[in-house]
């Protein structure tokens, strides 16, 4: 049964059910027609006995049997007995001996030689003449008369069952066609390793209704493929970006080592080379830490714990701590603004923006953080009076590993160009967005919005 196709299994169950229906209907009809036929036979026997009884009379004490008397007709034997049991007229079926006492107006079965007979007696009492018994005898045949009809019904039922099994199979096959299409599409995707392929829902609609289980399955399947394709593309791009970023410091370290090894040993040269190697190794280490943070962020985005939290309160606490590090931070936080968010992710977004404001700012620069609610949107603005970003860079700063001036990373700034990409992902997860406006030499303003209660 396990290796059988669903189509065949459905048809088999369906066929079995049809057969069961045929058997039940036939047994029911058989029983019904048998009992009807027996009833009809009894009625005929009764009528025949009554009729024949009406054809008996006495004339001067002599029994006269009228010409209308029918001794045998239609399988019914009618016999006339005297009160003492002497047979006066009629005969029993050949070779049969009905040895049963008389009972007035009683229909009884009697078995002789394995054959069942109906016996019906009628007593006729005369005022002045002797009492007579008229007995009717008829062999019982349950299906009598109904037999041919029953077999015709049985034949039609079987034919009907076969027909409905056949038609049922065709309908099942038609209904299962989209599954075959889905399987084929999945197979094509698998063989071609092409995640951009989709199951053509248009073709499925041409096959039938567009909102049934199979169409929903195809849509879910397509959604799953799109998600897989996205994350696959993302991984691919990320690995390629990361290896690109790792290539420069590694190449510089190798070149410095080669250069130092090729020159005669000189303390100053060696020191210079070591300083470069140290700087590049630091860069690698920072990059490594950022990559780790980024992959961790990916994971925490997948397992984000959304809760209703007081954003104003969170910012007050956070800014109080940050002010110890960056005294130039000033705040204007509107109280009581609540959002549905993951606390840790939100902290990471805010800290990132604040660190950027100071790390890309002027020495002794300032930063202003404001939070207010506009309708159902919480709006966070972080503004600085730093170096600003030129228009040609403004759209690119959101790309992974993008840095306007990578040379700065060699100083106390410890970024790798992943911070803003992370911020954008976090904002999107919370149903919000993040944008930037900036003027070179004047400062930048980052706006982050998200739904508020
Ligand atoms: P990084 O780790 O380099 O800070 P980010 O993704 O956070 O990476 O930022 C990308 C780039 O955008 C930075 O390298 C910097 O050039 C620019 N940038 C970000 N924030 C600011 C800011 N407040 N002022 C000036 N430039 C900024």
XYZ file of C-alpha atoms and ligand atoms in Angstrom:
480
model
C 0.000 0.000 0.000
C 2.944 2.287 0.786
C 4.329 2.139 -2.735
C 0.928 2.749 -4.319
C 0.280 6.222 -5.671
C -2.247 8.341 -3.783
C -4.364 8.419 -6.927
C -4.625 4.637 -6.938
C -5.185 4.469 -3.207
C -8.016 7.003 -3.337
C -9.580 5.097 -6.245
C -9.225 1.786 -4.413
C -10.855 3.069 -1.255
C -13.528 4.688 -3.312
C -14.093 1.465 -5.299
C -14.268 -0.555 -2.087
C -16.841 1.836 -0.713
C -18.878 1.603 -3.922
C -18.763 -2.191 -3.737
C -19.912 -2.090 -0.134
C -22.803 0.183 -1.122
C -23.736 -2.237 -3.940
C -23.652 -5.229 -1.581
C -25.699 -3.456 1.104
C -28.270 -2.182 -1.405
C -28.519 -5.590 -3.034
C -28.928 -7.465 0.270
C -31.558 -4.961 1.311
C -33.427 -5.299 -2.008
C -33.081 -9.063 -1.865
C -34.559 -9.243 1.628
C -37.301 -6.771 0.764
C -38.306 -8.461 -2.480
C -38.207 -11.907 -0.798
C -40.549 -10.798 1.906
C -42.815 -9.042 -0.624
C -42.893 -12.150 -2.785
C -43.699 -14.396 0.210
C -46.453 -12.058 1.226
C -47.864 -12.055 -2.269
C -47.726 -15.889 -2.396
C -49.574 -16.114 0.901
C -52.235 -13.740 -0.319
C -52.708 -15.755 -3.471
C -52.992 -18.982 -1.465
C -55.518 -17.384 0.871
C -57.575 -15.975 -1.987
C -57.544 -19.321 -3.807
C -58.727 -21.210 -0.708
C -61.470 -18.643 -0.045
C -62.519 -18.755 -3.683
C -62.650 -22.547 -3.763
C -64.521 -22.634 -0.449
C -67.198 -20.529 -2.122
C -67.627 -23.208 -4.784
C -68.700 -25.919 -2.312
C -72.305 -26.571 -1.422
C -74.595 -29.392 -0.256
C -77.687 -30.541 -2.020
C -79.789 -32.883 0.056
C -76.766 -33.840 2.106
C -74.631 -34.471 -0.977
C -71.524 -32.389 -1.489
C -71.643 -30.532 -4.781
C -68.438 -29.061 -6.139
C -69.133 -26.247 -8.565
C -67.471 -26.099 -11.951
C -65.604 -22.962 -10.843
C -63.606 -24.994 -8.330
C -59.890 -24.970 -9.228
C -58.015 -27.948 -7.792
C -54.621 -26.764 -9.045
C -53.524 -23.450 -10.378
C -50.328 -21.373 -10.227
C -48.586 -23.863 -7.928
C -51.520 -23.893 -5.491
C -53.181 -27.184 -4.656
C -56.618 -26.976 -3.056
C -57.992 -30.000 -1.225
C -61.352 -30.593 0.468
C -61.490 -32.783 3.578
C -64.311 -34.102 5.700
C -64.168 -33.265 9.408
C -62.587 -36.654 10.165
C -59.769 -35.907 7.724
C -61.014 -37.978 4.786
C -59.991 -36.437 1.470
C -63.090 -35.536 -0.546
C -61.600 -33.586 -3.448
C -58.275 -32.313 -4.856
C -54.771 -33.735 -4.579
C -51.445 -33.008 -2.891
C -48.305 -32.202 -4.853
C -46.997 -35.509 -6.204
C -44.994 -37.498 -3.636
C -45.751 -35.040 -0.862
C -47.512 -35.952 2.348
C -48.733 -32.992 4.372
C -49.248 -34.465 7.769
C -50.462 -31.502 9.766
C -53.639 -31.031 11.821
C -56.318 -28.577 10.648
C -56.404 -25.036 12.025
C -58.968 -22.586 10.807
C -57.680 -19.540 8.904
C -54.046 -20.141 9.907
C -51.192 -19.863 7.457
C -48.380 -22.221 8.490
C -45.145 -23.372 6.988
C -44.590 -27.101 6.622
C -41.356 -28.762 5.634
C -41.447 -31.988 3.693
C -38.307 -33.530 2.281
C -36.369 -30.300 2.744
C -38.906 -28.268 0.790
C -41.017 -25.655 2.585
C -44.749 -25.389 1.846
C -47.408 -23.001 2.991
C -50.516 -24.619 4.322
C -53.723 -22.669 4.787
C -56.915 -24.231 6.151
C -60.438 -22.932 6.078
C -63.211 -24.580 8.049
C -66.745 -24.430 6.586
C -69.460 -25.138 9.085
C -72.988 -25.804 7.806
C -76.118 -25.804 9.948
C -77.515 -29.063 8.723
C -74.631 -30.600 6.797
C -71.268 -31.969 7.913
C -68.355 -29.571 8.474
C -65.749 -29.355 5.717
C -62.087 -28.326 5.674
C -60.642 -26.669 2.615
C -56.832 -26.791 2.574
C -54.509 -24.894 0.288
C -50.895 -26.039 -0.206
C -48.187 -24.132 -2.009
C -44.442 -24.491 -2.235
C -42.506 -21.455 -0.949
C -40.032 -19.804 -3.251
C -38.741 -16.497 -1.716
C -37.469 -14.939 -4.867
C -40.282 -16.122 -6.987
C -41.278 -13.508 -9.508
C -38.705 -11.036 -8.242
C -35.688 -13.119 -9.292
C -35.222 -11.744 -12.794
C -35.757 -8.198 -11.630
C -33.286 -8.655 -8.799
C -30.593 -9.926 -11.102
C -31.229 -6.985 -13.431
C -30.865 -4.648 -10.467
C -27.656 -6.421 -9.352
C -26.230 -6.151 -12.846
C -27.088 -2.442 -13.088
C -25.598 -1.782 -9.661
C -22.319 -3.495 -10.574
C -22.226 -1.598 -13.858
C -22.887 1.645 -12.008
C -20.153 0.861 -9.474
C -17.631 0.123 -12.251
C -18.599 3.307 -14.057
C -18.300 5.460 -10.960
C -14.912 3.886 -10.092
C -13.701 4.700 -13.618
C -15.040 8.242 -13.530
C -13.755 8.640 -9.968
C -10.277 7.660 -11.104
C -10.379 10.240 -13.916
C -11.543 12.976 -11.520
C -8.837 12.062 -8.986
C -6.204 12.087 -11.701
C -7.343 15.513 -12.845
C -7.423 16.830 -9.276
C -3.907 15.545 -8.598
C -2.361 16.984 -11.743
C -1.163 20.182 -10.020
C 0.764 18.027 -7.505
C 2.580 16.416 -10.398
C 3.353 19.933 -11.703
C 4.664 21.018 -8.310
C 6.843 17.896 -8.090
C 8.212 18.495 -11.570
C 8.998 22.148 -10.778
C 10.745 21.111 -7.538
C 12.691 18.519 -9.464
C 13.762 21.088 -12.091
C 14.900 23.451 -9.340
C 16.824 20.642 -7.716
C 18.503 19.439 -10.905
C 19.345 22.932 -12.162
C 20.229 24.184 -8.641
C 18.350 27.280 -9.673
C 16.574 28.865 -6.731
C 15.140 31.608 -8.923
C 12.652 29.172 -10.485
C 9.057 29.226 -9.286
C 6.034 26.995 -9.650
C 3.868 28.623 -12.259
C 0.660 29.428 -10.406
C -0.812 30.768 -13.648
C -0.740 27.262 -15.124
C -2.310 25.861 -11.974
C -5.135 28.369 -12.217
C -5.767 27.206 -15.774
C -6.256 23.715 -14.339
C -8.966 24.706 -11.905
C -9.941 26.941 -9.007
C -7.254 29.316 -7.842
C -7.764 29.174 -4.084
C -7.803 25.495 -3.264
C -5.297 23.607 -1.090
C -2.954 22.887 -3.997
C -2.750 26.520 -5.037
C -2.077 27.522 -1.483
C 0.622 24.833 -1.324
C 2.200 26.172 -4.531
C 2.142 29.730 -3.161
C 3.718 28.637 0.120
C 6.319 26.687 -1.813
C 7.120 29.769 -3.913
C 7.360 31.963 -0.824
C 9.749 29.449 0.724
C 11.853 29.464 -2.448
C 11.967 33.268 -2.470
C 13.141 33.308 1.143
C 15.733 30.639 0.454
C 16.951 32.521 -2.592
C 17.207 35.762 -0.620
C 19.181 34.276 2.225
C 21.358 32.294 -0.191
C 22.123 35.429 -2.192
C 22.752 37.360 0.995
C 25.220 34.735 2.280
C 26.981 34.663 -1.086
C 27.288 38.422 -1.234
C 28.333 38.656 2.378
C 31.096 36.081 2.001
C 32.337 37.797 -1.142
C 32.290 41.250 0.562
C 33.993 39.902 3.679
C 36.773 38.165 1.762
C 37.276 41.318 -0.271
C 37.683 43.310 2.946
C 40.091 40.756 4.381
C 42.201 40.745 1.244
C 43.649 44.281 1.625
C 45.097 44.035 5.141
C 46.371 40.504 4.437
C 48.069 41.708 1.226
C 49.634 44.684 3.054
C 50.983 42.405 5.827
C 52.450 39.996 3.269
C 54.025 42.823 1.238
C 55.551 44.415 4.361
C 56.950 41.063 5.501
C 58.412 40.357 2.044
C 59.875 43.838 1.904
C 61.435 43.614 5.385
C 62.838 40.142 4.676
C 64.368 41.262 1.367
C 66.262 44.189 2.939
C 69.351 43.862 5.118
C 68.439 43.774 8.797
C 68.016 47.291 10.046
C 66.298 48.103 13.330
C 64.480 51.196 12.010
C 63.210 49.464 8.877
C 62.073 46.479 10.862
C 60.276 48.661 13.368
C 58.513 50.545 10.575
C 57.455 47.260 8.942
C 56.280 45.890 12.271
C 54.203 49.014 12.914
C 52.454 48.588 9.557
C 51.890 44.889 10.221
C 50.549 45.735 13.664
C 48.112 48.312 12.276
C 46.870 45.884 9.601
C 46.580 43.058 12.140
C 44.504 45.384 14.331
C 42.317 46.139 11.359
C 41.889 42.419 10.732
C 40.999 41.862 14.344
C 38.397 44.667 14.229
C 36.990 43.283 11.025
C 36.799 39.887 12.607
C 34.924 41.275 15.609
C 32.523 43.153 13.329
C 31.895 40.085 11.204
C 31.119 38.128 14.329
C 28.790 40.877 15.543
C 27.079 40.957 12.171
C 26.464 37.197 12.032
C 25.268 37.321 15.651
C 22.883 40.094 14.663
C 21.517 37.905 11.888
C 20.827 35.219 14.448
C 19.279 37.626 16.969
C 17.056 39.054 14.232
C 15.765 35.542 13.630
C 15.121 35.034 17.336
C 14.037 38.622 18.132
C 11.955 38.908 21.303
C 9.417 41.641 20.661
C 7.952 43.306 23.746
C 6.136 46.491 24.561
C 8.792 48.817 25.943
C 9.081 52.427 27.010
C 11.467 53.870 24.434
C 11.732 57.199 26.287
C 12.838 55.447 29.472
C 15.301 53.260 27.586
C 16.866 56.304 25.899
C 17.121 58.258 29.175
C 19.074 55.427 30.817
C 21.230 54.753 27.776
C 22.103 58.427 27.181
C 22.986 58.928 30.860
C 25.611 56.171 30.447
C 26.820 57.455 27.078
C 27.246 60.981 28.433
C 30.014 59.664 30.684
C 31.883 58.654 27.529
C 30.716 61.520 25.306
C 30.091 64.679 27.370
C 29.020 66.513 24.197
C 25.774 64.501 24.039
C 22.597 66.490 24.634
C 19.099 65.035 24.780
C 15.513 66.078 24.313
C 13.390 63.013 25.005
C 9.620 63.218 25.014
C 8.417 60.942 27.845
C 6.033 57.985 27.634
C 6.670 56.855 24.046
C 6.181 53.095 23.857
C 7.032 50.755 21.011
C 6.952 47.049 20.256
C 10.600 46.099 19.993
C 13.488 43.827 20.878
C 15.346 45.658 23.647
C 18.881 44.444 22.777
C 18.528 45.126 19.062
C 17.183 48.602 19.692
C 20.095 49.387 22.056
C 22.508 48.246 19.362
C 20.903 50.597 16.805
C 21.033 53.627 19.134
C 24.598 52.974 20.359
C 25.759 52.555 16.763
C 24.317 55.900 15.699
C 25.695 57.694 18.764
C 29.165 56.169 18.329
C 29.181 57.214 14.675
C 28.199 60.779 15.617
C 31.252 61.082 17.840
C 33.692 58.906 15.928
C 33.049 60.781 12.685
C 32.718 64.095 14.461
C 35.131 66.923 15.073
C 37.241 66.870 18.213
C 35.159 68.324 21.049
C 32.071 68.096 18.825
C 28.437 67.810 19.870
C 25.574 65.472 19.317
C 21.861 66.054 19.887
C 19.440 63.195 20.426
C 15.717 63.907 20.253
C 12.743 61.598 20.559
C 9.186 62.604 19.784
C 5.974 60.997 18.595
C 4.228 61.993 15.372
C 0.840 60.289 15.167
C 1.550 56.593 15.518
C 5.236 56.964 14.715
C 8.112 57.295 17.148
C 10.778 59.504 15.600
C 14.365 59.369 16.824
C 16.816 61.970 15.464
C 20.560 61.894 16.135
C 22.294 65.010 14.886
C 25.945 65.933 15.059
C 28.158 68.845 14.075
C 30.823 66.542 12.675
C 32.608 66.166 9.357
C 29.427 65.405 7.426
C 29.017 63.120 4.405
C 29.347 64.190 0.778
C 26.197 63.625 -1.356
C 27.911 60.995 -3.527
C 28.538 58.856 -0.434
C 25.225 59.427 1.291
C 23.350 56.585 -0.438
C 26.269 54.175 -0.171
C 26.904 54.384 3.569
C 24.140 51.791 4.103
C 26.037 49.157 2.109
C 27.983 46.546 4.026
C 31.716 47.380 4.471
C 31.279 50.826 2.945
C 33.413 53.495 4.561
C 33.773 57.017 3.242
C 37.337 57.242 4.476
C 38.699 53.805 5.388
C 41.991 55.380 6.462
C 40.183 56.735 9.537
C 39.668 53.169 10.688
C 43.325 53.020 11.472
C 42.888 55.536 14.257
C 40.793 55.203 17.353
C 37.744 54.508 15.165
C 37.138 50.804 15.190
C 34.481 50.272 12.579
C 34.500 48.111 9.495
C 31.614 49.663 7.597
C 28.987 47.270 8.943
C 27.344 49.487 11.567
C 24.785 51.300 9.398
C 23.913 48.129 7.462
C 23.051 46.570 10.831
C 21.018 49.644 11.847
C 18.963 49.440 8.663
C 18.235 45.749 9.228
C 17.164 46.392 12.823
C 14.908 49.298 11.788
C 13.272 47.148 9.080
C 12.662 44.331 11.563
C 10.728 46.792 13.740
C 8.590 47.914 10.826
C 10.407 51.227 10.586
C 13.103 52.854 8.493
C 16.243 54.875 8.862
C 17.444 57.728 6.662
C 20.243 60.282 6.691
C 20.726 63.898 5.653
C 24.120 65.499 5.772
C 26.178 68.449 4.690
C 29.899 68.097 4.224
C 31.802 69.961 6.936
C 28.576 70.875 8.768
C 27.318 67.637 10.253
C 24.847 64.788 9.749
C 21.361 63.899 10.889
C 20.091 60.335 11.149
C 16.306 59.814 11.361
C 14.967 56.541 12.615
C 11.224 55.937 12.740
C 9.124 53.028 13.959
C 5.482 52.377 14.866
C 4.532 53.543 18.350
C 1.452 52.755 20.502
P 31.778 52.344 10.387
O 32.064 51.142 11.111
O 32.841 52.745 9.420
O 31.313 53.478 11.231
P 29.117 52.455 9.443
O 28.340 51.526 8.613
O 28.606 52.757 10.791
O 30.580 51.937 9.484
O 29.215 53.784 8.646
C 29.601 53.775 7.299
C 30.290 55.035 6.938
O 29.381 56.126 6.961
C 31.374 55.414 7.905
O 32.587 54.794 7.574
C 31.460 56.905 7.755
O 32.276 57.232 6.676
C 30.038 57.292 7.401
N 29.328 57.827 8.577
C 28.496 57.172 9.379
N 28.008 57.959 10.331
C 28.548 59.190 10.142
C 28.443 60.438 10.802
N 27.667 60.646 11.849
N 29.148 61.477 10.291
C 29.929 61.320 9.209
N 30.077 60.158 8.551
C 29.405 59.114 9.009
